[in-house]
Amino acid sequence: MEFLNELNESQRKAVEYVDGASLVIAGAGSGKTRVLTYKIAYLLKKGIHPTSILALTFTNKAAREMKERIAQMVGERTARYLWMGTFHSVFSRILRAEAEKTGYSKNFSIYDSSDSNSLIKSIVKDLKIDEKTYKAGLVHSRISFAKNNLITPDAYRGNTDLLKADMYSKVPRIVDVYDIYTQRCKLADAMDFDDLLLQTNILFRNHPDVLQKYRNAFSYILVDEYQDTNFAQYLIVRKLSEQHERICVVGDDAQSIYSFRGANIDNILKFKNSYSNAQVFKLEQNYRSTQTIVNAANSLIDKNSEQIRKNVFSEKEKGNLIKLLSTFTDLEEGVVVADSINQLRRKQGYSYQNIAILYRTNSQSRVLEEALRKKAIPYRIYGGLSFYQRKEIKDVIAYCRLINNHNDEEAIKRIINVPARGIGDTTVGKLTECAQTHAVSIWDVLQDMLAYNLAVNAGTATKLAGFRKMISFFASQSDSLNAYELVMQIVKMTGIINDTYVDKSPEAMSRQENVQELLKAIHEFCEQRVTAGESANIGDFLSEVSLLTDQDNTDDANTEKVTMMTVHAAKGLEFKAVFIVGMEEDLFPSAYAFESERSLEEERRLFYVAITRAEEQCFISFSKSRFRNGKTTNSNPSRFIKDIDPQYLDAPEEKVQPSWLQRQDESFDFEFERKSFQHQSFSSSKVTKPVERQTAQKLIKIAAREQGTKQVVENKNLPVGAFVKHAVFGIGKVLETTIADGNEKAEIDFGEKGKKSLLLKFAKLELL
């Protein structure tokens, strides 16, 4: 096995151990994917049959790339039969194979988040509860949390802690929505993404024979990104592996950043609790970044208490110090970042696609986008609208879903009047109500409108019958046509393709190109399946496309543009130069992180992920004021900047932290910070309530006191803490305002220019 010579010593040891459970702790850029790929190839070379190997990933892209690499080492014919894919794709395959035991058909639909939110909105409306309080996104996240923790509607109703939490959040009827949502999905023969894990666990629990069947089938189990697994995923893997314990999980606890999606870092931290004889291998050599970047990241993450200690190192060049960029406003931050990008291009020859701007929240992108546009710097927003989320594409896919599964309620509602055929919202409402009254699907009503007493006139009934006949005709063709041939019929016969030719506007042309691109993608899919000796019908295509994740969206990936994205979206990616913007208290770390030390440590891990995306250059910027929540607020540099050993930072102290910005406490005391936090005002915080504002009159008169011959007052037009601009001294911060001998003065800290006491009637200050 000569390919093992391509590995370093640590990687090779991890690959060659196949006698029991193993945990591979892989530092950033240490070749995690290579170890997983080579381990599978190693097992195959040792004679393990490919169908006996189960490899689970978090993106289809990762699974595809690994499978291609394995095929190069062991041959396409062998690699083809591996059980390799995302958790959701692999377990949807099992659920379809065991359909008769699940209560669903093998053609069940898979709802994406927009389908789920649409259904939740209709349920909230039917229940006549406040749509503003029971927002679809909020309700969906609560339901998702429950499913990821294997809590069914009945279990939810019996869980007093969950019910109390809902009462406290003023959404006590979440459980009712969850119950009806589950019923409606079942009636539509549909599962959402979380159901794929929940139903697999229920299948294994209720049918021990099925569990044993797959235990016997999978002799070796490998899991990528194990730190991102939730309880439902953990339990499936545990049940499948608990007899033979030939399991290898790969991950990095320092990059566990998805608790909001249900990920539980304890799965990796306490791996040996589940597999007591597990061997631990540490991959500590970083092949991505310079020594400075790696050492800076190490010094940061060292402050976390919950971690598996490792000594990540780099043998690449030492590299430049991490550059801190301090600005007075978020507008200036955008300009400084844009100028720095141009300097990288001009002085170091970086291409735009080698550069990324990372931010904590999507709302930060607007100011940055404006700055880039003004400097004529091309950019793309990573994780924007996916190709398969575009309206015209979702319309075509909805036709495919309905042909494959006539009970798919969301598909029917989406395309029953697309293209327009005179079936309005009122008719759709009557259909839905009629179906709910008789506890049947909308398709059942369409099949026999008279029997179900559907209250529509003869003209509408004719249109509905025409729609039903068209779908039935397509369904009758689905067995004899492959996916491409069937979809070609759909776009032509329904008139969808004609709709894109109605005008020559850029929007219409774009829709036309998108439909053509979809047809091309389906054609390629069919060719690949036929070449592999597999079927390529519409159900096969839907099984693949319905399980695409955000990270599988690679549109525009290789174009010459700067990449902009949240830090969460950047995980797994790398760039020569990275700008981490908005490193300020209550933004990064988020104000929500102060609820617990565990949350704060996850925010620190998120910053660690951001730094380790950089190969050669890393820039960290923060602003002393930022427009947030409808107003300009003062900002302090993030505490995480102080967590980095200063020897790795290019940060002139007098420029970065003038006296009025420096933190006084040298060590971080969590309890002290938590109490301090509770006395602050954060309009978006879950913990605190906004501090009541005093009236304008009080702001002028209150707190005045005698100090020799001058009187300190508060000025409503120039409040303490405000930022002002002076024609000579630049931008400064107001420290106090006073009255002496009838003249009003302001003491202002202008940073490098020092503190100045200015007469207000002559100063001509501009309030920022």
Short mmCIF file of N, CA and C in Angstrom, two decimals, residues 458-534:
data_model
loop_
_atom_site.label_atom_id
_atom_site.label_comp_id
_atom_site.label_asym_id
_atom_site.label_seq_id
_atom_site.Cartn_x
_atom_site.Cartn_y
_atom_site.Cartn_z
N ALA A 458 -68.70 25.16 -11.47
CA ALA A 458 -68.39 24.20 -12.54
C ALA A 458 -67.12 24.58 -13.28
N GLY A 459 -66.92 25.88 -13.50
CA GLY A 459 -65.72 26.33 -14.23
C GLY A 459 -64.45 26.01 -13.47
N THR A 460 -64.47 26.27 -12.16
CA THR A 460 -63.30 25.98 -11.33
C THR A 460 -63.06 24.47 -11.25
N ALA A 461 -64.14 23.71 -11.13
CA ALA A 461 -64.01 22.25 -11.07
C ALA A 461 -63.35 21.72 -12.33
N THR A 462 -63.69 22.30 -13.47
CA THR A 462 -63.09 21.87 -14.74
C THR A 462 -61.59 22.15 -14.75
N LYS A 463 -61.20 23.33 -14.25
CA LYS A 463 -59.77 23.68 -14.19
C LYS A 463 -59.02 22.74 -13.26
N LEU A 464 -59.64 22.41 -12.11
CA LEU A 464 -58.99 21.50 -11.16
C LEU A 464 -58.85 20.10 -11.76
N ALA A 465 -59.88 19.68 -12.47
CA ALA A 465 -59.83 18.36 -13.11
C ALA A 465 -58.74 18.32 -14.18
N GLY A 466 -58.60 19.43 -14.90
CA GLY A 466 -57.55 19.51 -15.92
C GLY A 466 -56.17 19.41 -15.31
N PHE A 467 -55.97 20.07 -14.17
CA PHE A 467 -54.68 20.01 -13.48
C PHE A 467 -54.40 18.58 -13.01
N ARG A 468 -55.43 17.93 -12.43
CA ARG A 468 -55.25 16.55 -11.94
C ARG A 468 -54.90 15.60 -13.08
N LYS A 469 -55.57 15.74 -14.22
CA LYS A 469 -55.31 14.86 -15.37
C LYS A 469 -53.89 15.06 -15.90
N MET A 470 -53.43 16.31 -15.91
CA MET A 470 -52.08 16.58 -16.39
C MET A 470 -51.04 15.89 -15.50
N ILE A 471 -51.19 16.03 -14.17
CA ILE A 471 -50.25 15.38 -13.25
C ILE A 471 -50.32 13.86 -13.39
N SER A 472 -51.52 13.33 -13.53
CA SER A 472 -51.68 11.88 -13.69
C SER A 472 -51.01 11.40 -14.97
N PHE A 473 -51.09 12.20 -16.03
CA PHE A 473 -50.45 11.82 -17.29
C PHE A 473 -48.93 11.77 -17.10
N PHE A 474 -48.37 12.79 -16.47
CA PHE A 474 -46.92 12.79 -16.23
C PHE A 474 -46.51 11.57 -15.39
N ALA A 475 -47.32 11.26 -14.37
CA ALA A 475 -47.01 10.12 -13.51
C ALA A 475 -47.02 8.81 -14.30
N SER A 476 -47.94 8.72 -15.25
CA SER A 476 -48.01 7.50 -16.06
C SER A 476 -46.79 7.35 -16.96
N GLN A 477 -46.12 8.47 -17.25
CA GLN A 477 -44.93 8.44 -18.10
C GLN A 477 -43.65 8.21 -17.31
N SER A 478 -43.72 8.35 -15.99
CA SER A 478 -42.50 8.37 -15.18
C SER A 478 -41.77 7.03 -15.16
N ASP A 479 -42.49 5.93 -15.39
CA ASP A 479 -41.83 4.63 -15.37
C ASP A 479 -41.05 4.36 -16.66
N SER A 480 -41.50 4.95 -17.77
CA SER A 480 -40.87 4.67 -19.06
C SER A 480 -39.85 5.73 -19.47
N LEU A 481 -39.87 6.89 -18.80
CA LEU A 481 -38.95 7.97 -19.14
C LEU A 481 -37.94 8.18 -18.02
N ASN A 482 -36.71 8.56 -18.39
CA ASN A 482 -35.77 8.93 -17.33
C ASN A 482 -36.07 10.35 -16.86
N ALA A 483 -35.37 10.79 -15.84
CA ALA A 483 -35.68 12.09 -15.23
C ALA A 483 -35.58 13.23 -16.23
N TYR A 484 -34.55 13.22 -17.07
CA TYR A 484 -34.37 14.30 -18.05
C TYR A 484 -35.52 14.34 -19.05
N GLU A 485 -35.89 13.20 -19.58
CA GLU A 485 -36.98 13.14 -20.57
C GLU A 485 -38.30 13.60 -19.96
N LEU A 486 -38.55 13.20 -18.72
CA LEU A 486 -39.80 13.59 -18.07
C LEU A 486 -39.84 15.08 -17.79
N VAL A 487 -38.74 15.64 -17.27
CA VAL A 487 -38.72 17.07 -16.96
C VAL A 487 -38.82 17.91 -18.24
N MET A 488 -38.25 17.43 -19.33
CA MET A 488 -38.42 18.12 -20.61
C MET A 488 -39.90 18.20 -20.98
N GLN A 489 -40.62 17.11 -20.76
CA GLN A 489 -42.07 17.12 -21.01
C GLN A 489 -42.77 18.13 -20.10
N ILE A 490 -42.37 18.13 -18.84
CA ILE A 490 -43.02 19.02 -17.86
C ILE A 490 -42.88 20.49 -18.27
N VAL A 491 -41.64 20.91 -18.54
CA VAL A 491 -41.42 22.34 -18.82
C VAL A 491 -42.10 22.76 -20.12
N LYS A 492 -42.25 21.83 -21.06
CA LYS A 492 -42.90 22.17 -22.33
C LYS A 492 -44.42 22.16 -22.19
N MET A 493 -44.97 21.08 -21.64
CA MET A 493 -46.43 20.91 -21.61
C MET A 493 -47.12 21.80 -20.59
N THR A 494 -46.44 22.13 -19.48
CA THR A 494 -47.06 23.00 -18.48
C THR A 494 -47.02 24.46 -18.90
N GLY A 495 -46.08 24.81 -19.77
CA GLY A 495 -45.94 26.20 -20.18
C GLY A 495 -44.93 26.98 -19.36
N ILE A 496 -44.22 26.29 -18.44
CA ILE A 496 -43.22 26.98 -17.62
C ILE A 496 -42.14 27.60 -18.49
N ILE A 497 -41.68 26.86 -19.49
CA ILE A 497 -40.62 27.39 -20.35
C ILE A 497 -41.10 28.59 -21.14
N ASN A 498 -42.41 28.58 -21.52
CA ASN A 498 -42.96 29.72 -22.27
C ASN A 498 -43.02 30.97 -21.41
N ASP A 499 -43.26 30.77 -20.11
CA ASP A 499 -43.33 31.92 -19.19
C ASP A 499 -42.02 32.70 -19.15
N THR A 500 -40.90 32.01 -19.38
CA THR A 500 -39.61 32.70 -19.31
C THR A 500 -39.31 33.49 -20.58
N TYR A 501 -40.16 33.33 -21.61
CA TYR A 501 -39.95 34.05 -22.86
C TYR A 501 -40.93 35.21 -23.05
N VAL A 502 -41.70 35.53 -21.99
CA VAL A 502 -42.75 36.54 -22.15
C VAL A 502 -42.18 37.93 -22.43
N ASP A 503 -40.98 38.20 -21.97
CA ASP A 503 -40.36 39.49 -22.29
C ASP A 503 -38.85 39.30 -22.36
N LYS A 504 -38.16 40.38 -22.71
CA LYS A 504 -36.70 40.31 -22.87
C LYS A 504 -35.97 41.01 -21.74
N SER A 505 -36.65 41.16 -20.61
CA SER A 505 -36.02 41.81 -19.46
C SER A 505 -34.90 40.92 -18.92
N PRO A 506 -33.93 41.53 -18.22
CA PRO A 506 -32.85 40.72 -17.63
C PRO A 506 -33.37 39.64 -16.69
N GLU A 507 -34.46 39.96 -15.96
CA GLU A 507 -35.01 38.99 -15.03
C GLU A 507 -35.56 37.77 -15.77
N ALA A 508 -36.30 38.04 -16.87
CA ALA A 508 -36.87 36.94 -17.65
C ALA A 508 -35.77 36.10 -18.29
N MET A 509 -34.74 36.78 -18.79
CA MET A 509 -33.62 36.06 -19.41
C MET A 509 -32.91 35.18 -18.37
N SER A 510 -32.79 35.71 -17.14
CA SER A 510 -32.15 34.95 -16.08
C SER A 510 -32.97 33.70 -15.75
N ARG A 511 -34.31 33.84 -15.67
CA ARG A 511 -35.17 32.69 -15.39
C ARG A 511 -35.03 31.64 -16.49
N GLN A 512 -34.97 32.12 -17.72
CA GLN A 512 -34.82 31.21 -18.87
C GLN A 512 -33.51 30.43 -18.76
N GLU A 513 -32.43 31.14 -18.44
CA GLU A 513 -31.12 30.49 -18.31
C GLU A 513 -31.11 29.49 -17.16
N ASN A 514 -31.82 29.83 -16.08
CA ASN A 514 -31.86 28.94 -14.93
C ASN A 514 -32.57 27.63 -15.25
N VAL A 515 -33.69 27.72 -15.97
CA VAL A 515 -34.41 26.51 -16.36
C VAL A 515 -33.54 25.64 -17.26
N GLN A 516 -32.84 26.30 -18.20
CA GLN A 516 -31.95 25.55 -19.09
C GLN A 516 -30.81 24.89 -18.30
N GLU A 517 -30.32 25.60 -17.30
CA GLU A 517 -29.25 25.04 -16.46
C GLU A 517 -29.76 23.84 -15.66
N LEU A 518 -31.00 23.90 -15.20
CA LEU A 518 -31.59 22.77 -14.49
C LEU A 518 -31.67 21.55 -15.41
N LEU A 519 -32.13 21.77 -16.64
CA LEU A 519 -32.23 20.67 -17.59
C LEU A 519 -30.85 20.06 -17.84
N LYS A 520 -29.85 20.92 -17.93
CA LYS A 520 -28.48 20.44 -18.13
C LYS A 520 -28.03 19.59 -16.94
N ALA A 521 -28.34 20.05 -15.73
CA ALA A 521 -27.95 19.32 -14.53
C ALA A 521 -28.63 17.96 -14.48
N ILE A 522 -29.91 17.89 -14.86
CA ILE A 522 -30.64 16.62 -14.84
C ILE A 522 -30.08 15.68 -15.91
N HIS A 523 -29.71 16.25 -17.06
CA HIS A 523 -29.12 15.44 -18.12
C HIS A 523 -27.80 14.82 -17.65
N GLU A 524 -26.97 15.61 -16.98
CA GLU A 524 -25.70 15.10 -16.46
C GLU A 524 -25.94 14.03 -15.40
N PHE A 525 -26.94 14.25 -14.56
CA PHE A 525 -27.29 13.28 -13.53
C PHE A 525 -27.65 11.93 -14.17
N CYS A 526 -28.48 11.97 -15.21
CA CYS A 526 -28.91 10.74 -15.88
C CYS A 526 -27.73 10.02 -16.52
N GLU A 527 -26.85 10.80 -17.14
CA GLU A 527 -25.68 10.19 -17.78
C GLU A 527 -24.80 9.48 -16.76
N GLN A 528 -24.58 10.14 -15.61
CA GLN A 528 -23.74 9.55 -14.56
C GLN A 528 -24.37 8.27 -14.00
N ARG A 529 -25.68 8.29 -13.80
CA ARG A 529 -26.36 7.12 -13.24
C ARG A 529 -26.32 5.95 -14.22
N VAL A 530 -26.56 6.24 -15.49
CA VAL A 530 -26.55 5.18 -16.51
C VAL A 530 -25.16 4.57 -16.62
N THR A 531 -24.13 5.44 -16.60
CA THR A 531 -22.75 4.96 -16.66
C THR A 531 -22.42 4.05 -15.48
N ALA A 532 -23.00 4.37 -14.32
CA ALA A 532 -22.74 3.57 -13.12
C ALA A 532 -23.65 2.35 -13.03
N GLY A 533 -24.51 2.17 -14.04
CA GLY A 533 -25.41 1.03 -14.06
C GLY A 533 -26.57 1.17 -13.09
N GLU A 534 -26.95 2.41 -12.77
CA GLU A 534 -28.03 2.66 -11.82
C GLU A 534 -29.21 3.32 -12.53
#
